[in-house]
Amino acid sequence: MAGHFEPLPGGGAAVALDEVEVSILRSLAVQLLELIGPGETEGPEAADPLARLFAEGPSEPPADPALARLFPDAYGSPGAEQDERERAYASEFRRYTENDLRDRKRGDALGMVRSLDGLSLVGGDDEEAVLRLSPDECRQWLGALNDLRLTIGARLEVTDEDQGEALYRLPDEDPRKPMVMAYLWLGGLQETLVESLMGG
C-alpha cells in the first residue's frame, strides 16, 4: 500500500504515508488554501443562504497564472484570444459561479488537511500511518489533488503532455526538480485514488 491508494471494503480508499509525506501533503494543502483565499465570513451573505446564492463574485479572470488555471474562463479556448461576445459571456458566468467554485475548492483542501491532522504517527522516521478515507473524503482528496497538480503545473509552466514528459528528464541540480517530484508524486496518488474508486 505504501505510496499508492488501495480500495477499502465497502467503499473509500486507504494509503500508507510516512511523516515526511504527511508533512508535504499538509504543507501543499495549506499553501493551496492561502492561494484560494478566505471564504465569505462577514456581511449578510455569510449568514443568509439565499443572499449567498445571489452574491456576485469577480467578473475578471485572476491575474495569477495558477489561479487562472484553477478558475478558468467558461467560454473560449484556453490561451486563445477571446472575442467581445466570449469575454462578456465568460465574465457573466464567472460572476455567478466563481464564489461557489472557490468554496468547493477550499472545502476540498480543508478536508485534506483535517484528514492528515487526524493521523497519528508513532515511532521512528520510517514509521507509516494508514490514512483511511470514506467515499466523501475520497471526493475531497480527488478535488484537492487535482487542484494541487493544476497549481504546480502552472508554476512549472506545463501546458501539454509533451512538455510534461520533459520534466522527467530534468537534471538533479535544476531548481525546479523538487516541484517536479511533487507534481509527479501527486499525479501517482491521484491516479491510484481514481483506480481505487473504480474498483481497482
CSV table of C-alpha atoms in Angstrom, one decimal:
chain,number,residue,atom,x,y,z
A,1,MET,CA,0.0,0.0,0.0
A,2,ALA,CA,3.0,2.3,0.5
A,3,GLY,CA,2.8,5.3,-1.9
A,4,HIS,CA,-0.5,4.4,-3.5
A,5,PHE,CA,-4.2,4.2,-2.7
A,6,GLU,CA,-6.0,0.9,-2.4
A,7,PRO,CA,-9.7,0.3,-2.2
A,8,LEU,CA,-11.4,-0.4,1.1
A,9,PRO,CA,-14.2,-2.9,1.5
A,10,GLY,CA,-17.5,-1.1,1.4
A,11,GLY,CA,-16.1,1.9,-0.3
A,12,GLY,CA,-13.4,4.5,0.2
A,13,ALA,CA,-9.7,4.1,-0.1
A,14,ALA,CA,-6.5,3.9,2.0
A,15,VAL,CA,-2.9,4.8,1.6
A,16,ALA,CA,0.2,4.4,3.9
A,17,LEU,CA,2.0,7.7,4.4
A,18,ASP,CA,5.2,8.4,6.4
A,19,GLU,CA,5.9,11.5,8.4
A,20,VAL,CA,7.6,13.4,5.5
A,21,GLU,CA,4.8,12.6,3.1
A,22,VAL,CA,2.1,13.7,5.6
A,23,SER,CA,4.1,16.9,6.2
A,24,ILE,CA,4.5,17.6,2.4
A,25,LEU,CA,0.8,17.0,1.7
A,26,ARG,CA,-0.3,19.1,4.6
A,27,SER,CA,2.0,22.0,3.6
A,28,LEU,CA,0.8,21.9,0.0
A,29,ALA,CA,-2.8,21.9,1.0
A,30,VAL,CA,-2.3,24.9,3.4
A,31,GLN,CA,-0.5,26.8,0.6
A,32,LEU,CA,-3.4,26.0,-1.7
A,33,LEU,CA,-5.8,27.4,0.9
A,34,GLU,CA,-3.7,30.6,1.1
A,35,LEU,CA,-3.7,30.9,-2.7
A,36,ILE,CA,-7.5,30.4,-3.0
A,37,GLY,CA,-8.1,32.9,-0.2
A,38,PRO,CA,-10.5,33.1,2.7
A,39,GLY,CA,-14.2,32.5,2.4
A,40,GLU,CA,-17.0,34.9,2.9
A,41,THR,CA,-17.2,35.1,6.7
A,42,GLU,CA,-18.7,38.5,7.2
A,43,GLY,CA,-21.6,40.5,5.9
A,44,PRO,CA,-25.3,39.5,5.4
A,45,GLU,CA,-24.3,36.9,2.8
A,46,ALA,CA,-22.4,34.8,5.3
A,47,ALA,CA,-25.4,34.1,7.5
A,48,ASP,CA,-28.2,34.0,4.8
A,49,PRO,CA,-28.0,31.1,2.4
A,50,LEU,CA,-30.3,32.9,-0.1
A,51,ALA,CA,-28.2,36.0,-0.1
A,52,ARG,CA,-25.1,33.8,-0.6
A,53,LEU,CA,-26.8,32.2,-3.6
A,54,PHE,CA,-27.3,35.6,-5.3
A,55,ALA,CA,-24.0,37.1,-4.1
A,56,GLU,CA,-21.9,38.3,-7.1
A,57,GLY,CA,-18.3,37.2,-7.5
A,58,PRO,CA,-15.5,38.6,-9.6
A,59,SER,CA,-16.1,39.2,-13.2
A,60,GLU,CA,-12.5,39.2,-14.4
A,61,PRO,CA,-10.2,36.2,-14.6
A,62,PRO,CA,-7.4,36.1,-12.0
A,63,ALA,CA,-4.0,37.6,-13.0
A,64,ASP,CA,-2.1,34.9,-11.2
A,65,PRO,CA,-1.5,32.0,-13.7
A,66,ALA,CA,-2.1,29.4,-11.1
A,67,LEU,CA,-5.4,30.9,-10.0
A,68,ALA,CA,-6.3,31.3,-13.7
A,69,ARG,CA,-5.7,27.6,-14.1
A,70,LEU,CA,-7.9,26.8,-11.1
A,71,PHE,CA,-10.7,29.3,-12.2
A,72,PRO,CA,-10.6,29.2,-16.0
A,73,ASP,CA,-13.0,31.1,-18.3
A,74,ALA,CA,-16.0,29.1,-19.2
A,75,TYR,CA,-16.1,30.5,-22.8
A,76,GLY,CA,-13.4,30.4,-25.4
A,77,SER,CA,-10.4,28.2,-25.9
A,78,PRO,CA,-7.7,28.2,-23.2
A,79,GLY,CA,-4.8,30.5,-24.2
A,80,ALA,CA,-6.7,31.9,-27.2
A,81,GLU,CA,-7.8,35.5,-27.5
A,82,GLN,CA,-11.5,35.9,-26.8
A,83,ASP,CA,-13.8,37.9,-28.9
A,84,GLU,CA,-16.0,40.5,-27.3
A,85,ARG,CA,-19.0,38.2,-27.0
A,86,GLU,CA,-17.0,35.4,-25.4
A,87,ARG,CA,-15.5,37.9,-22.9
A,88,ALA,CA,-19.0,39.1,-21.9
A,89,TYR,CA,-20.3,35.5,-21.5
A,90,ALA,CA,-17.2,34.4,-19.5
A,91,SER,CA,-17.5,37.5,-17.3
A,92,GLU,CA,-21.2,36.9,-16.6
A,93,PHE,CA,-20.6,33.2,-15.9
A,94,ARG,CA,-17.7,33.9,-13.6
A,95,ARG,CA,-19.7,36.5,-11.6
A,96,TYR,CA,-22.3,33.9,-10.6
A,97,THR,CA,-20.2,30.7,-10.3
A,98,GLU,CA,-16.7,31.6,-9.0
A,99,ASN,CA,-17.6,32.1,-5.3
A,100,ASP,CA,-19.2,28.6,-5.2
A,101,LEU,CA,-16.2,27.1,-7.0
A,102,ARG,CA,-13.8,28.8,-4.6
A,103,ASP,CA,-15.9,27.4,-1.6
A,104,ARG,CA,-15.7,23.9,-3.0
A,105,LYS,CA,-12.0,24.0,-3.7
A,106,ARG,CA,-11.4,25.5,-0.2
A,107,GLY,CA,-13.6,22.7,1.3
A,108,ASP,CA,-11.6,20.0,-0.6
A,109,ALA,CA,-8.2,21.4,0.7
A,110,LEU,CA,-9.6,21.7,4.2
A,111,GLY,CA,-10.8,18.2,4.1
A,112,MET,CA,-7.3,17.0,3.1
A,113,VAL,CA,-5.7,19.0,6.0
A,114,ARG,CA,-8.2,17.7,8.5
A,115,SER,CA,-7.8,14.0,7.5
A,116,LEU,CA,-4.0,14.4,7.7
A,117,ASP,CA,-4.3,16.1,11.1
A,118,GLY,CA,-6.3,13.0,12.3
A,119,LEU,CA,-3.4,10.7,11.6
A,120,SER,CA,-1.1,9.6,14.4
A,121,LEU,CA,2.5,8.6,13.5
A,122,VAL,CA,4.2,6.8,16.3
A,123,GLY,CA,7.8,5.6,16.3
A,124,GLY,CA,10.9,6.4,14.3
A,125,ASP,CA,11.5,8.2,11.0
A,126,ASP,CA,10.4,5.2,9.0
A,127,GLU,CA,7.0,4.9,10.7
A,128,GLU,CA,4.0,5.0,8.5
A,129,ALA,CA,0.3,5.6,9.3
A,130,VAL,CA,-2.5,4.3,7.2
A,131,LEU,CA,-4.9,7.0,6.0
A,132,ARG,CA,-8.4,5.6,5.5
A,133,LEU,CA,-10.8,7.8,3.6
A,134,SER,CA,-14.6,7.5,3.3
A,135,PRO,CA,-16.1,7.9,-0.2
A,136,ASP,CA,-16.9,11.6,0.6
A,137,GLU,CA,-13.4,12.2,1.8
A,138,CYS,CA,-12.1,10.5,-1.4
A,139,ARG,CA,-14.0,13.0,-3.4
A,140,GLN,CA,-12.5,15.9,-1.5
A,141,TRP,CA,-9.0,14.4,-1.9
A,142,LEU,CA,-9.5,14.0,-5.6
A,143,GLY,CA,-10.5,17.6,-5.9
A,144,ALA,CA,-7.6,18.8,-3.8
A,145,LEU,CA,-5.0,16.6,-5.6
A,146,ASN,CA,-6.3,17.9,-8.9
A,147,ASP,CA,-6.1,21.5,-7.7
A,148,LEU,CA,-2.6,21.0,-6.4
A,149,ARG,CA,-1.4,19.5,-9.7
A,150,LEU,CA,-3.0,22.3,-11.6
A,151,THR,CA,-1.3,24.9,-9.4
A,152,ILE,CA,2.1,23.3,-9.5
A,153,GLY,CA,1.7,22.7,-13.3
A,154,ALA,CA,1.0,26.4,-13.7
A,155,ARG,CA,4.1,27.3,-11.7
A,156,LEU,CA,6.2,24.9,-13.9
A,157,GLU,CA,4.5,26.2,-17.0
A,158,VAL,CA,3.3,22.8,-18.0
A,159,THR,CA,1.0,23.3,-21.0
A,160,ASP,CA,0.7,19.9,-22.6
A,161,GLU,CA,1.7,16.3,-22.2
A,162,ASP,CA,4.8,16.6,-24.3
A,163,GLN,CA,6.2,19.3,-22.0
A,164,GLY,CA,5.2,17.2,-19.0
A,165,GLU,CA,7.3,14.4,-20.3
A,166,ALA,CA,10.3,16.7,-20.5
A,167,LEU,CA,10.0,17.2,-16.7
A,168,TYR,CA,11.1,13.6,-16.2
A,169,ARG,CA,14.5,14.4,-17.7
A,170,LEU,CA,15.4,17.4,-15.6
A,171,PRO,CA,18.9,17.2,-14.1
A,172,ASP,CA,19.0,16.9,-10.3
A,173,GLU,CA,20.6,20.3,-10.0
A,174,ASP,CA,17.7,22.1,-11.7
A,175,PRO,CA,15.9,24.3,-9.1
A,176,ARG,CA,12.5,23.1,-10.4
A,177,LYS,CA,13.3,19.4,-9.5
A,178,PRO,CA,11.6,19.3,-6.1
A,179,MET,CA,8.5,20.9,-7.5
A,180,VAL,CA,8.6,18.4,-10.4
A,181,MET,CA,8.9,15.5,-8.0
A,182,ALA,CA,5.9,16.7,-6.0
A,183,TYR,CA,3.9,17.2,-9.3
A,184,LEU,CA,4.7,13.6,-10.4
A,185,TRP,CA,4.0,12.1,-6.9
A,186,LEU,CA,0.7,13.9,-6.6
A,187,GLY,CA,-0.2,12.5,-10.1
A,188,GLY,CA,0.5,9.0,-8.9
A,189,LEU,CA,-1.6,9.5,-5.8
A,190,GLN,CA,-4.5,10.9,-7.9
A,191,GLU,CA,-4.3,8.1,-10.4
A,192,THR,CA,-4.3,5.3,-7.8
A,193,LEU,CA,-7.2,7.0,-5.9
A,194,VAL,CA,-9.2,7.1,-9.1
A,195,GLU,CA,-8.4,3.4,-9.7
A,196,SER,CA,-9.4,2.5,-6.2
A,197,LEU,CA,-12.8,4.2,-6.5
A,198,MET,CA,-13.4,2.5,-9.8
A,199,GLY,CA,-12.9,-0.9,-8.2
A,200,GLY,CA,-9.2,-1.5,-8.6
